[in-house]
Coordinates of C-alpha atoms and ligand atoms in Angstrom, one line a residue:
Chain O
M1 CA -31.7 10.5 -17.2
N2 CA -33.4 7.2 -17.4
R3 CA -32.6 5.8 -14.0
S4 CA -34.2 2.5 -14.6
L5 CA -31.1 1.6 -16.6
F6 CA -29.2 1.7 -13.3
M7 CA -31.7 0.6 -10.8
G8 CA -30.6 -3.0 -10.9
G9 CA -34.0 -4.4 -9.7
I10 CA -34.5 -2.0 -6.9
P11 CA -38.2 -1.3 -6.6
G12 CA -39.4 2.3 -6.5
T13 CA -41.3 1.8 -3.4
M14 CA -39.5 -0.1 -0.8
S15 CA -40.3 -3.7 -0.1
R16 CA -39.2 -5.3 3.2
R17 CA -36.4 -6.8 1.3
G18 CA -35.3 -3.6 -0.3
F19 CA -35.5 -1.9 3.1
L20 CA -33.2 -4.5 4.7
R21 CA -30.9 -4.2 1.7
A22 CA -30.6 -0.5 2.3
C23 CA -29.9 -1.1 5.9
A24 CA -27.2 -3.6 5.1
I25 CA -25.5 -1.2 2.7
A26 CA -25.5 1.6 5.2
T27 CA -24.2 -0.7 7.9
A28 CA -21.4 -1.8 5.7
A29 CA -20.6 1.8 4.8
M30 CA -20.4 2.6 8.5
G31 CA -17.8 -0.1 8.9
L32 CA -20.1 -2.0 11.3
P33 CA -20.3 -5.8 11.3
M34 CA -23.2 -7.4 9.6
E35 CA -24.7 -8.6 12.9
M36 CA -25.7 -4.9 13.4
V37 CA -28.1 -4.9 10.4
P38 CA -31.1 -6.0 12.5
K39 CA -30.3 -3.2 15.0
V40 CA -30.0 -0.6 12.3
A41 CA -33.3 -1.9 10.6
E42 CA -35.0 -1.8 14.0
A43 CA -33.9 1.8 14.7
A44 CA -34.9 2.9 11.2
S45 CA -38.4 1.5 11.5
D46 CA -39.0 2.6 15.1
P47 CA -42.2 4.7 15.1
K48 CA -40.7 7.0 17.7
R49 CA -37.6 7.7 15.6
P50 CA -36.7 11.4 15.3
S51 CA -37.8 13.3 12.2
V52 CA -35.6 15.5 10.1
V53 CA -35.7 19.2 9.5
W54 CA -33.7 20.3 6.5
L55 CA -32.6 23.9 6.1
Q56 CA -31.0 25.4 3.0
F57 CA -29.0 28.6 2.9
Q58 CA -26.1 29.7 0.6
E59 CA -26.1 26.7 -1.6
C60 CA -26.7 25.3 -5.1
T61 CA -29.0 22.4 -4.0
G62 CA -26.4 20.1 -5.3
C63 CA -26.3 18.2 -2.1
S64 CA -30.1 17.6 -2.2
E65 CA -29.7 16.7 -5.9
S66 CA -27.0 14.2 -5.2
L67 CA -29.3 12.7 -2.5
L68 CA -32.0 12.4 -5.2
R69 CA -29.6 10.3 -7.2
A70 CA -29.2 7.8 -4.5
S71 CA -31.1 4.7 -5.1
H72 CA -29.9 2.6 -2.1
P73 CA -32.2 3.5 -0.6
D74 CA -34.1 5.5 -3.2
V75 CA -35.0 8.9 -2.0
A76 CA -38.8 8.3 -1.9
T77 CA -38.3 5.4 0.4
L78 CA -35.6 7.3 2.3
I79 CA -38.1 10.0 3.1
L80 CA -41.1 7.7 3.8
D81 CA -39.4 4.8 5.4
L82 CA -36.1 5.6 6.8
I83 CA -36.3 9.2 7.9
S84 CA -39.4 11.3 8.2
L85 CA -38.7 14.6 6.6
D86 CA -40.8 17.3 8.3
Y87 CA -39.4 20.2 6.4
H88 CA -37.3 20.5 3.2
E89 CA -37.7 23.6 1.0
T90 CA -37.0 21.9 -2.3
L91 CA -38.9 18.7 -1.7
S92 CA -41.9 19.7 0.3
A93 CA -45.3 20.1 -1.4
A94 CA -46.1 23.1 0.7
A95 CA -44.8 26.5 -0.3
G96 CA -44.7 30.1 1.1
K97 CA -46.5 30.8 4.3
Q98 CA -47.7 27.2 4.6
A99 CA -44.1 25.9 4.4
E100 CA -43.0 28.4 7.1
E101 CA -45.8 27.1 9.4
N102 CA -44.6 23.6 8.8
L103 CA -41.1 24.5 9.9
E104 CA -42.4 26.3 13.0
K105 CA -44.6 23.3 13.9
A106 CA -41.8 20.9 13.5
I107 CA -39.5 22.9 15.6
E108 CA -42.1 23.1 18.3
R109 CA -42.7 19.4 18.3
G110 CA -39.0 18.8 18.8
N111 CA -37.3 15.4 18.6
Y112 CA -35.7 16.0 15.2
V113 CA -32.3 15.9 13.6
L114 CA -31.4 19.2 11.9
V115 CA -29.8 18.9 8.6
V116 CA -28.2 22.1 7.2
E117 CA -27.2 22.6 3.5
G118 CA -25.3 25.7 2.5
G119 CA -23.1 28.3 4.1
I120 CA -24.3 31.0 6.5
P121 CA -23.3 34.7 5.8
L122 CA -22.5 36.8 8.8
K123 CA -21.3 40.0 7.3
D124 CA -23.5 43.1 7.6
G125 CA -25.9 41.4 10.0
G126 CA -26.3 38.4 7.8
V127 CA -28.4 40.2 5.2
Y128 CA -26.9 38.3 2.3
C129 CA -29.2 35.3 2.8
K130 CA -32.8 35.7 3.9
I131 CA -35.8 33.5 3.8
A132 CA -39.3 34.8 4.6
G133 CA -37.7 38.0 5.9
K134 CA -35.4 36.2 8.4
T135 CA -31.7 35.9 8.0
A136 CA -30.0 32.6 7.7
V137 CA -28.3 33.0 11.1
E138 CA -31.6 33.6 12.8
I139 CA -33.3 30.6 11.2
L140 CA -30.4 28.4 12.0
K141 CA -30.2 29.5 15.7
R142 CA -33.9 29.0 16.1
A143 CA -34.0 25.5 14.5
A144 CA -30.8 24.5 16.4
E145 CA -32.4 25.2 19.8
K146 CA -34.4 22.0 19.9
A147 CA -32.4 19.8 17.6
L148 CA -31.1 16.5 19.0
A149 CA -28.1 16.8 16.7
I150 CA -27.0 18.7 13.6
I151 CA -25.7 17.2 10.4
S152 CA -24.0 19.7 8.1
I153 CA -24.4 18.2 4.6
G154 CA -21.9 19.4 2.1
T155 CA -18.7 21.5 2.3
C156 CA -20.7 24.8 2.5
A157 CA -22.6 23.9 5.7
S158 CA -19.5 22.2 7.0
F159 CA -16.8 24.9 6.3
G160 CA -18.4 27.7 4.4
G161 CA -17.8 26.3 1.0
I162 CA -17.4 28.3 -2.2
Q163 CA -18.9 31.6 -0.9
A164 CA -16.3 31.5 1.9
A165 CA -13.5 31.4 -0.6
K166 CA -11.2 34.4 -0.6
P167 CA -12.2 37.2 -0.3
N168 CA -15.4 35.8 1.2
P169 CA -17.5 38.9 0.4
T170 CA -20.6 37.8 2.5
G171 CA -18.6 36.6 5.5
A172 CA -19.9 33.0 5.0
V173 CA -19.1 30.4 7.7
G174 CA -20.1 26.8 8.5
V175 CA -22.6 25.7 11.0
S176 CA -20.0 24.7 13.7
D177 CA -18.7 28.3 13.6
I178 CA -22.1 29.5 14.9
I179 CA -23.6 26.7 17.0
K180 CA -21.5 25.6 19.8
D181 CA -23.8 23.8 22.2
K182 CA -25.1 20.9 20.1
P183 CA -23.5 17.8 18.7
I184 CA -22.6 18.6 15.1
I185 CA -21.2 16.4 12.5
N186 CA -19.9 17.4 9.1
V187 CA -20.5 15.4 6.0
P188 CA -18.5 17.5 3.5
G189 CA -18.1 17.0 -0.2
C190 CA -19.2 19.0 -3.2
P191 CA -21.5 17.2 -3.2
P192 CA -21.0 14.6 -0.5
N193 CA -21.8 11.0 -1.2
P194 CA -25.4 10.3 -0.3
E195 CA -24.4 7.0 1.1
N196 CA -22.3 8.7 3.7
F197 CA -25.1 11.0 4.7
L198 CA -27.6 8.2 5.0
S199 CA -25.2 6.1 7.0
T200 CA -24.6 9.0 9.4
V201 CA -28.4 9.4 9.9
L202 CA -28.8 5.7 10.4
Y203 CA -25.9 5.6 12.8
F204 CA -27.5 8.3 14.9
L205 CA -30.9 6.5 14.8
T206 CA -29.3 3.3 15.9
F207 CA -26.9 4.4 18.6
K208 CA -28.6 7.7 19.7
K209 CA -25.3 9.5 19.2
L210 CA -23.1 10.7 16.4
P211 CA -20.3 8.5 15.0
P212 CA -16.7 9.1 15.9
T213 CA -15.1 11.9 13.9
D214 CA -11.7 13.3 12.8
K215 CA -10.5 16.8 13.8
F216 CA -12.7 18.4 11.2
G217 CA -15.8 16.8 12.6
R218 CA -16.2 14.3 9.8
P219 CA -17.3 10.7 10.5
L220 CA -14.2 8.5 10.5
F221 CA -16.0 5.6 8.7
A222 CA -16.3 7.8 5.6
Y223 CA -13.4 10.3 5.9
G224 CA -10.8 8.2 7.8
R225 CA -8.6 7.3 4.9
K226 CA -6.7 9.2 2.2
I227 CA -8.2 8.9 -1.3
H228 CA -4.7 8.3 -2.6
D229 CA -4.2 5.3 -0.4
H230 CA -7.1 3.4 -1.8
C231 CA -7.3 4.7 -5.4
E232 CA -7.4 2.2 -8.2
R233 CA -4.8 4.1 -10.1
R234 CA -2.3 4.0 -7.2
P235 CA -0.1 1.3 -8.8
H236 CA 0.5 3.6 -11.7
F237 CA 1.5 6.4 -9.3
D238 CA 4.1 4.1 -7.6
E239 CA 5.5 3.0 -10.9
G240 CA 5.9 6.5 -12.3
R241 CA 3.2 6.2 -15.0
Y242 CA 1.3 9.5 -15.3
A243 CA -1.1 11.2 -17.7
E244 CA 1.0 14.3 -18.5
Q245 CA -1.9 16.1 -20.0
F246 CA -5.5 15.4 -20.7
G247 CA -6.1 13.3 -23.8
D248 CA -2.5 12.1 -24.1
V249 CA -1.5 8.4 -24.3
G250 CA -1.1 8.1 -20.6
H251 CA -4.5 9.5 -20.0
R252 CA -6.1 7.1 -22.4
L253 CA -4.3 4.2 -20.8
G254 CA -5.7 5.1 -17.5
F255 CA -2.5 6.2 -15.8
C256 CA -2.4 8.2 -12.5
L257 CA -3.8 11.7 -12.7
Y258 CA -1.4 13.3 -10.2
K259 CA 0.3 15.4 -12.8
V260 CA -3.0 16.8 -14.2
G261 CA -3.8 18.0 -10.8
C262 CA -5.3 15.1 -8.8
K263 CA -5.6 16.1 -5.1
G264 CA -6.1 12.5 -3.9
P265 CA -2.8 12.6 -2.0
E266 CA -4.2 15.3 0.3
T267 CA -7.8 14.4 0.5
Y268 CA -9.7 12.2 2.9
S269 CA -12.8 10.4 1.7
N270 CA -14.1 7.0 0.8
C271 CA -14.9 7.9 -2.8
P272 CA -12.8 5.2 -4.4
V273 CA -14.7 2.6 -2.4
I274 CA -18.3 3.8 -2.1
R275 CA -18.4 5.6 -5.5
F276 CA -21.4 7.5 -6.8
N277 CA -24.8 7.2 -8.3
D278 CA -25.0 3.4 -8.4
V279 CA -23.0 3.4 -11.6
E280 CA -19.8 2.7 -9.7
V281 CA -18.0 5.9 -10.8
W282 CA -16.0 8.6 -9.1
P283 CA -14.0 11.4 -10.6
V284 CA -10.7 9.5 -11.0
S285 CA -12.4 6.5 -12.5
V286 CA -13.7 8.7 -15.3
G287 CA -10.4 10.4 -16.0
N288 CA -10.5 13.6 -14.0
G289 CA -8.4 14.1 -10.9
C290 CA -9.9 14.6 -7.4
Y291 CA -10.5 18.2 -6.6
G292 CA -10.2 17.7 -2.8
C293 CA -13.8 18.8 -2.2
T294 CA -14.1 17.2 1.2
E295 CA -11.3 19.3 2.7
P296 CA -11.9 22.6 4.4
N297 CA -11.3 25.7 2.2
F298 CA -10.6 23.5 -0.8
W299 CA -11.6 26.4 -3.1
D300 CA -8.5 28.2 -1.8
T301 CA -6.1 25.5 -1.0
M302 CA -6.7 23.0 -3.9
T303 CA -6.8 25.4 -6.8
P304 CA -5.7 25.5 -9.6
F305 CA -7.5 22.2 -9.9
H306 CA -5.5 21.0 -12.8
K307 CA -2.0 21.9 -11.5
R308 CA -0.1 19.2 -9.6
L309 CA 0.1 19.3 -5.8
P310 CA 3.5 20.5 -4.7
N311 CA 5.7 18.6 -2.2
V312 CA 4.4 15.1 -3.0
K313 CA 7.3 12.8 -3.4
I314 CA 7.0 10.5 -6.4
P315 CA 8.3 7.1 -5.2
G316 CA 11.5 5.7 -6.6
A317 CA 13.6 8.9 -6.5
G318 CA 11.0 10.7 -8.6
E319 CA 11.0 8.2 -11.5
G320 CA 8.7 5.4 -10.3
I321 CA 10.1 2.4 -8.5
Q322 CA 10.1 -0.1 -11.3
A323 CA 11.8 2.3 -13.8
S324 CA 14.5 3.4 -11.4
A325 CA 15.1 -0.1 -10.1
G326 CA 15.5 -1.2 -13.7
K327 CA 18.1 1.5 -14.3
I328 CA 20.0 0.5 -11.2
G329 CA 19.8 -3.1 -12.3
K330 CA 21.4 -2.3 -15.6
A331 CA 24.2 -0.4 -13.9
A332 CA 24.8 -3.3 -11.5
L333 CA 24.9 -5.7 -14.4
G334 CA 27.5 -3.5 -16.1
V335 CA 29.6 -3.4 -13.0
T336 CA 29.3 -7.2 -12.7
A337 CA 30.4 -7.7 -16.3
A338 CA 33.3 -5.4 -15.7
A339 CA 34.3 -7.3 -12.5
V340 CA 34.1 -10.6 -14.3
A341 CA 36.1 -9.2 -17.3
I342 CA 38.8 -7.9 -14.9
H343 CA 38.9 -11.3 -13.2
A344 CA 39.2 -13.1 -16.5
G345 CA 41.8 -10.6 -17.7
V346 CA 44.0 -11.0 -14.7
G347 CA 43.7 -14.8 -14.9
I348 CA 44.8 -14.8 -18.6
A349 CA 47.6 -12.3 -17.9
K350 CA 48.9 -14.5 -15.1
R351 CA 48.9 -17.6 -17.2
L352 CA 50.7 -15.8 -20.0
A353 CA 53.3 -14.4 -17.5
T354 CA 54.0 -17.6 -15.6
G355 CA 53.0 -20.1 -18.2
S356 CA 51.2 -22.1 -15.6
K357 CA 47.5 -22.8 -15.0
S358 CA 47.6 -22.5 -11.2
E359 CA 45.8 -19.6 -9.7
E360 CA 46.3 -20.3 -6.0
Chain Y
M1 CA 53.2 -26.7 18.8
A2 CA 51.7 -26.8 15.4
V3 CA 53.0 -24.2 12.9
Y4 CA 50.5 -22.6 10.5
E5 CA 50.9 -20.9 7.2
K6 CA 48.8 -18.4 5.4
K7 CA 47.0 -19.7 2.3
Y8 CA 45.2 -17.5 -0.2
V9 CA 41.8 -19.2 -0.8
W10 CA 39.0 -16.7 -1.7
S11 CA 39.5 -14.4 -4.6
I12 CA 38.4 -10.8 -4.6
L13 CA 35.5 -11.6 -6.9
L14 CA 34.3 -14.4 -4.6
R15 CA 34.4 -12.1 -1.6
L16 CA 32.6 -9.4 -3.5
F17 CA 30.0 -12.0 -4.4
H18 CA 29.6 -13.0 -0.8
W19 CA 29.3 -9.4 0.5
T20 CA 26.7 -8.5 -2.1
F21 CA 24.8 -11.8 -1.7
A22 CA 24.6 -11.8 2.1
P23 CA 23.3 -8.3 2.8
S24 CA 21.0 -8.4 -0.2
I25 CA 19.4 -11.6 1.1
F26 CA 18.9 -10.0 4.5
T27 CA 17.3 -6.9 2.8
L28 CA 15.2 -9.0 0.5
I29 CA 13.8 -11.1 3.4
V30 CA 12.9 -8.0 5.4
T31 CA 11.3 -6.1 2.6
G32 CA 9.8 -9.2 1.0
L33 CA 8.0 -10.1 4.2
Y34 CA 6.7 -6.5 4.3
I35 CA 5.4 -6.9 0.8
H36 CA 3.8 -10.1 1.9
W37 CA 2.3 -8.7 5.1
P38 CA 2.3 -4.9 5.1
W39 CA 1.8 -4.6 8.8
T40 CA 2.2 -0.8 9.1
N41 CA -0.7 -0.1 6.8
T42 CA -2.4 2.2 7.0
W43 CA -0.8 4.4 9.7
L44 CA 2.4 4.9 7.7
E45 CA 0.9 5.6 4.2
G46 CA 0.4 9.1 3.1
S47 CA 1.5 11.7 0.6
H48 CA 4.8 12.1 2.3
Q49 CA 5.4 8.6 3.2
F50 CA 4.9 5.7 0.8
T51 CA 6.0 2.8 2.9
M52 CA 4.9 0.0 0.6
A53 CA 6.4 1.8 -2.5
T54 CA 9.7 2.3 -0.6
M55 CA 9.8 -1.3 0.6
R56 CA 9.1 -2.6 -3.0
W57 CA 11.7 -0.2 -4.4
I58 CA 14.4 -1.4 -1.9
H59 CA 13.3 -5.0 -2.6
F60 CA 13.8 -4.5 -6.4
I61 CA 17.2 -2.8 -6.1
A62 CA 18.4 -5.5 -3.6
G63 CA 17.0 -8.1 -6.1
M64 CA 19.1 -6.6 -8.9
L65 CA 22.2 -6.8 -6.8
F66 CA 21.3 -10.3 -5.7
T67 CA 20.9 -11.4 -9.3
C68 CA 24.3 -9.9 -10.3
A69 CA 26.0 -11.6 -7.3
V70 CA 24.5 -15.0 -8.4
L71 CA 25.7 -14.4 -12.0
A72 CA 29.2 -13.7 -10.7
R73 CA 29.1 -16.9 -8.6
L74 CA 28.0 -18.9 -11.6
Y75 CA 31.0 -17.6 -13.5
L76 CA 33.3 -18.6 -10.6
W77 CA 31.9 -22.1 -10.6
F78 CA 33.7 -22.6 -13.9
F79 CA 36.4 -20.0 -14.1
G80 CA 37.2 -19.3 -10.4
N81 CA 40.3 -20.6 -8.6
K82 CA 40.7 -24.2 -7.5
Y83 CA 38.6 -23.8 -4.4
E84 CA 35.8 -21.9 -6.1
R85 CA 35.0 -24.3 -8.9
V86 CA 32.1 -26.7 -8.6
W87 CA 34.0 -29.9 -8.9
D88 CA 36.1 -29.0 -5.9
F89 CA 33.1 -29.3 -3.5
L90 CA 30.3 -31.3 -5.2
P91 CA 30.1 -34.9 -4.1
I92 CA 30.8 -36.2 -7.6
T93 CA 34.3 -37.5 -6.9
G94 CA 35.3 -40.3 -4.6
R95 CA 37.2 -37.8 -2.4
N96 CA 34.2 -35.5 -2.0
I97 CA 31.7 -38.4 -1.4
K98 CA 33.9 -39.6 1.4
N99 CA 34.2 -36.1 2.8
L100 CA 30.4 -35.6 2.6
F101 CA 29.8 -38.5 5.0
S102 CA 32.7 -37.8 7.3
T103 CA 31.5 -34.2 7.6
L104 CA 28.0 -35.4 8.5
L105 CA 29.4 -37.6 11.2
Y106 CA 31.7 -34.9 12.4
Y107 CA 28.8 -32.3 12.6
A108 CA 26.7 -34.9 14.5
Y109 CA 29.5 -35.2 17.1
L110 CA 29.9 -38.9 16.2
T111 CA 33.6 -38.6 15.3
D112 CA 36.4 -36.2 15.9
H113 CA 38.0 -37.0 12.6
H114 CA 38.1 -33.9 10.4
E115 CA 39.6 -33.8 7.0
E116 CA 41.8 -30.7 6.6
R117 CA 41.0 -29.0 3.4
L118 CA 41.1 -25.4 2.4
G119 CA 38.0 -25.0 0.2
H120 CA 34.4 -25.9 1.2
N121 CA 33.8 -29.3 2.7
A122 CA 31.5 -31.4 0.5
L123 CA 28.4 -30.9 2.8
A124 CA 28.7 -27.1 2.8
G125 CA 29.6 -27.2 -0.9
T126 CA 26.5 -29.2 -1.8
A127 CA 24.3 -26.8 0.3
Y128 CA 25.9 -23.8 -1.5
F129 CA 25.4 -25.4 -4.8
F130 CA 21.6 -25.9 -4.2
T131 CA 21.4 -22.5 -2.7
I132 CA 22.7 -20.9 -5.9
L133 CA 20.2 -23.1 -7.9
L134 CA 17.4 -21.9 -5.7
A135 CA 18.7 -18.3 -6.0
I136 CA 18.3 -18.7 -9.8
V137 CA 14.7 -19.8 -9.3
Q138 CA 14.3 -16.9 -6.9
F139 CA 15.5 -14.2 -9.3
L140 CA 13.7 -15.7 -12.3
T141 CA 10.4 -15.7 -10.3
G142 CA 11.2 -12.2 -9.0
L143 CA 11.9 -10.8 -12.5
Y144 CA 8.8 -12.5 -13.8
L145 CA 6.8 -10.7 -11.1
L146 CA 8.6 -7.5 -11.8
Y147 CA 8.1 -7.5 -15.5
P148 CA 4.7 -9.2 -15.9
E149 CA 4.0 -8.0 -19.4
G150 CA 5.8 -8.7 -22.7
S151 CA 9.4 -9.2 -21.6
I152 CA 11.8 -12.0 -21.9
F153 CA 11.3 -12.7 -18.2
T154 CA 7.5 -13.1 -18.8
S155 CA 8.2 -15.9 -21.3
I156 CA 10.8 -17.6 -19.2
G157 CA 8.7 -17.3 -16.1
A158 CA 5.5 -18.5 -17.8
S159 CA 7.1 -21.5 -19.3
L160 CA 9.0 -22.5 -16.1
F161 CA 6.5 -21.6 -13.3
G162 CA 3.1 -21.1 -14.9
T163 CA 0.9 -18.2 -13.8
Q164 CA 2.1 -15.2 -11.9
Q165 CA 0.4 -16.5 -8.8
E166 CA 2.2 -19.8 -9.0
A167 CA 5.5 -17.9 -9.5
R168 CA 4.6 -15.7 -6.5
F169 CA 3.9 -18.8 -4.4
I170 CA 7.3 -20.3 -5.2
H171 CA 9.0 -16.9 -4.6
Y172 CA 7.3 -16.7 -1.2
I173 CA 8.2 -20.3 -0.2
L174 CA 11.8 -19.8 -1.2
N175 CA 11.9 -16.7 1.1
W176 CA 11.7 -19.2 4.0
Y177 CA 14.4 -21.3 2.5
F178 CA 16.8 -18.3 2.4
A179 CA 15.9 -17.3 5.9
W180 CA 16.6 -20.8 7.1
F181 CA 19.8 -21.0 5.1
A182 CA 21.1 -17.8 6.5
M183 CA 20.5 -19.0 10.1
V184 CA 22.1 -22.4 9.6
H185 CA 25.0 -21.0 7.6
I186 CA 25.9 -18.5 10.3
Y187 CA 25.6 -21.1 13.1
I188 CA 27.8 -23.6 11.3
V189 CA 30.4 -21.1 10.4
V190 CA 30.7 -19.8 13.9
W191 CA 30.8 -23.4 15.2
N192 CA 33.6 -24.2 12.8
D193 CA 35.5 -21.1 13.6
I194 CA 35.4 -21.9 17.3
K195 CA 36.5 -25.5 16.8
H196 CA 39.3 -24.8 14.3
P197 CA 42.1 -22.4 14.1
E198 CA 41.9 -22.1 10.3
G199 CA 40.4 -18.6 10.4
L200 CA 37.2 -19.4 8.6
I201 CA 35.3 -16.2 9.3
S202 CA 38.2 -13.9 8.6
S203 CA 38.8 -15.7 5.3
I204 CA 35.7 -14.2 3.8
F205 CA 37.0 -10.7 4.7
D206 CA 40.7 -11.0 3.6
G207 CA 40.7 -14.2 1.5
F208 CA 43.3 -16.1 3.7
K209 CA 42.9 -19.3 5.6
F210 CA 45.5 -20.9 7.8
A211 CA 46.7 -24.5 7.3
K212 CA 49.0 -26.6 9.4
K213 CA 52.4 -26.5 7.9
E214 CA 53.7 -29.9 7.1
Q215 CA 57.0 -30.4 8.9
Ligands
HEM401 C1 16.7 -14.0 -1.3 C2 16.0 -13.5 -2.2 C3 14.6 -13.0 -2.1 C4 13.7 -13.1 -1.1 C5 13.9 -13.8 0.2 C6 12.5 -12.5 -1.6 C7 11.3 -12.4 -0.8 C8 10.1 -12.0 -1.3 C9 8.9 -12.1 -0.6 C10 8.6 -12.7 0.7 C11 7.9 -11.5 -1.4 C12 6.4 -11.3 -1.1 C13 5.7 -12.5 -1.8 C14 4.3 -12.5 -1.4 O1 3.6 -11.5 -1.7 O2 3.8 -13.4 -0.7 C15 8.6 -11.0 -2.6 C16 7.9 -10.3 -3.6 C17 8.6 -9.9 -4.8 N1 9.9 -10.0 -5.1 FE1 11.3 -11.0 -4.0 N2 12.7 -12.0 -2.8 C18 13.9 -12.3 -3.2 C19 14.6 -12.0 -4.4 C20 14.0 -11.2 -5.4 C21 14.6 -10.9 -6.6 C22 16.0 -11.3 -7.0 C23 13.7 -10.2 -7.4 C24 13.9 -9.6 -8.7 C25 14.5 -8.5 -9.0 C26 12.5 -10.0 -6.6 C27 11.4 -9.4 -7.0 C28 10.2 -9.5 -6.3 C29 8.9 -8.9 -6.8 C30 8.7 -8.2 -8.1 C31 8.0 -9.2 -5.9 C32 6.5 -8.8 -6.0 C33 6.3 -7.5 -5.4 C34 4.9 -7.0 -5.5 O3 4.0 -7.8 -5.4 O4 4.7 -5.8 -5.7 N3 12.7 -10.7 -5.4 N4 9.9 -11.3 -2.5
SF4_402 S1 -2.8 11.0 -7.5 FE1 -5.0 10.7 -7.8 S2 -5.2 9.3 -9.5 FE2 -3.1 9.2 -8.8 S3 -3.1 7.5 -7.4 FE3 -3.4 9.3 -6.2 S4 -5.6 9.5 -6.0 FE4 -5.3 8.1 -7.7

């Protein structure tokens, strides 16, 4: 993809201005006031800031891929300026034995944030995912020992993800199911929005602690609101205007995707606001319902993806509020007309009977 | 001791109008203010509870009933009984202009003189007249907001009020007129009911007032 199309003037290597801009965007995403921008910038450029060790287990690299698509800040500058990445299997120049040594050195140095991508299989001694002869569990436990904090990026590292879907043949679990004695934060999504990951890192660098989370360990600033409650198609939902199937008139008119399976009513994330890839899109904006990918076990609970969620009340007695109010209005108008007709009829009948005009 | 007799004043249709109009105004003010300032957001929104949608739904239904009530009252202005017609209470006749000023003085506690009449006094009648006119503006702006695209209400609304936002502003300002009217109306009715044995409040339930019997 020719990314320069979408770069909007953001330089490949980061200028001071671009750097501040990135900090400002992350600060806004965290829901912090703009007065915090200098603090965030200071923390991000502090020479003593922690480095990052990035482990990959049962995963598709989609989370890293999505990070590579982030251009605020662009990944190069993210690595060089914002976080110093000591170890990342896909991105590091080193390979094989050399890469393993880098990891070991980084762990020994300490003072790092551990980022985990992918689920960890536990069944049969964890044999289903091995790197350099060591199982994923072993590597994770070793790297977690000296980590300041752990960020689980993506739904796999957070909750087990697709390999944990029934019947979970490898016994895959998320990081927080294994590591209990470290601060852990989950940034789920398939993939998660890079903006939310970067903001979480910057929050940690700035405040030396992880941001407040919900009961699933997700940062509230990013996962605190239901998609459905700030979706741009919501007015269509309330008015009972739906795409009944893909490609129909309603779909082409941009109506609500609930009936073609949108899981927005049960999914918490800021996708409608932050959007993706700097081209301001997210699934619903391009005509596909939300799959609920930030929720635990969404492969089990949110499938079939294109069937509507049960038990969601459509407002206005199931017809949409404007349509049903219009119906009631017409009925009320009919009743009024009848009442007026009766009134007039009685008046005329009285006049005929008594021959007088008085109605007292 | 004065002797009173029962007089039939308010027809069934007028009482129906009143008891549709009054509760719908109350409902419209409550739900309208919620639409204006959705103070429970976001802790009440969710897939099982659509507070804003519900408030708007109730507002629209109450708005339809309100509109029908106003239409019925308009009919009664011209085809109602003697007390219900406009010329009985508008200050357009000598009798009513005199009554308008005497009622003002009477309400200001400046005189104890009080003209006995069964229908509305001219002050109340004038207020009701303008309230119905404003109610027409309110339902026209409301229907303009409800059907913003390609309906008869769009053309009427656009030619009378301008843009949607202008109509919305008028609709919102009138909200406060109706709130004010409801308060003053109830106060004055209770005040009159206490000062006079004509049975003003019960008349809107059963249609009868009590007048001193001429002996
Ligand atoms: C006494 C009568 C009424 C009162 C006090 C009232 C009050 C209000 C208020 C305060 C608002 C919010 C305006 C804002 O956003 O600032 C509103 C909105 C609205 N009202 Fe009314 N209203 C009345 C009658 C009606 C009627 C008769 C209709 C038509 C059926 C109607 C339809 C609407 C609509 C469509 C909206 C906009 C809702 C939206 O933005 O989603 N209203 N009303
Ligand atoms: S169901 Fe989906 S498309 Fe429809 S309003 Fe909710 S989140 Fe948006």
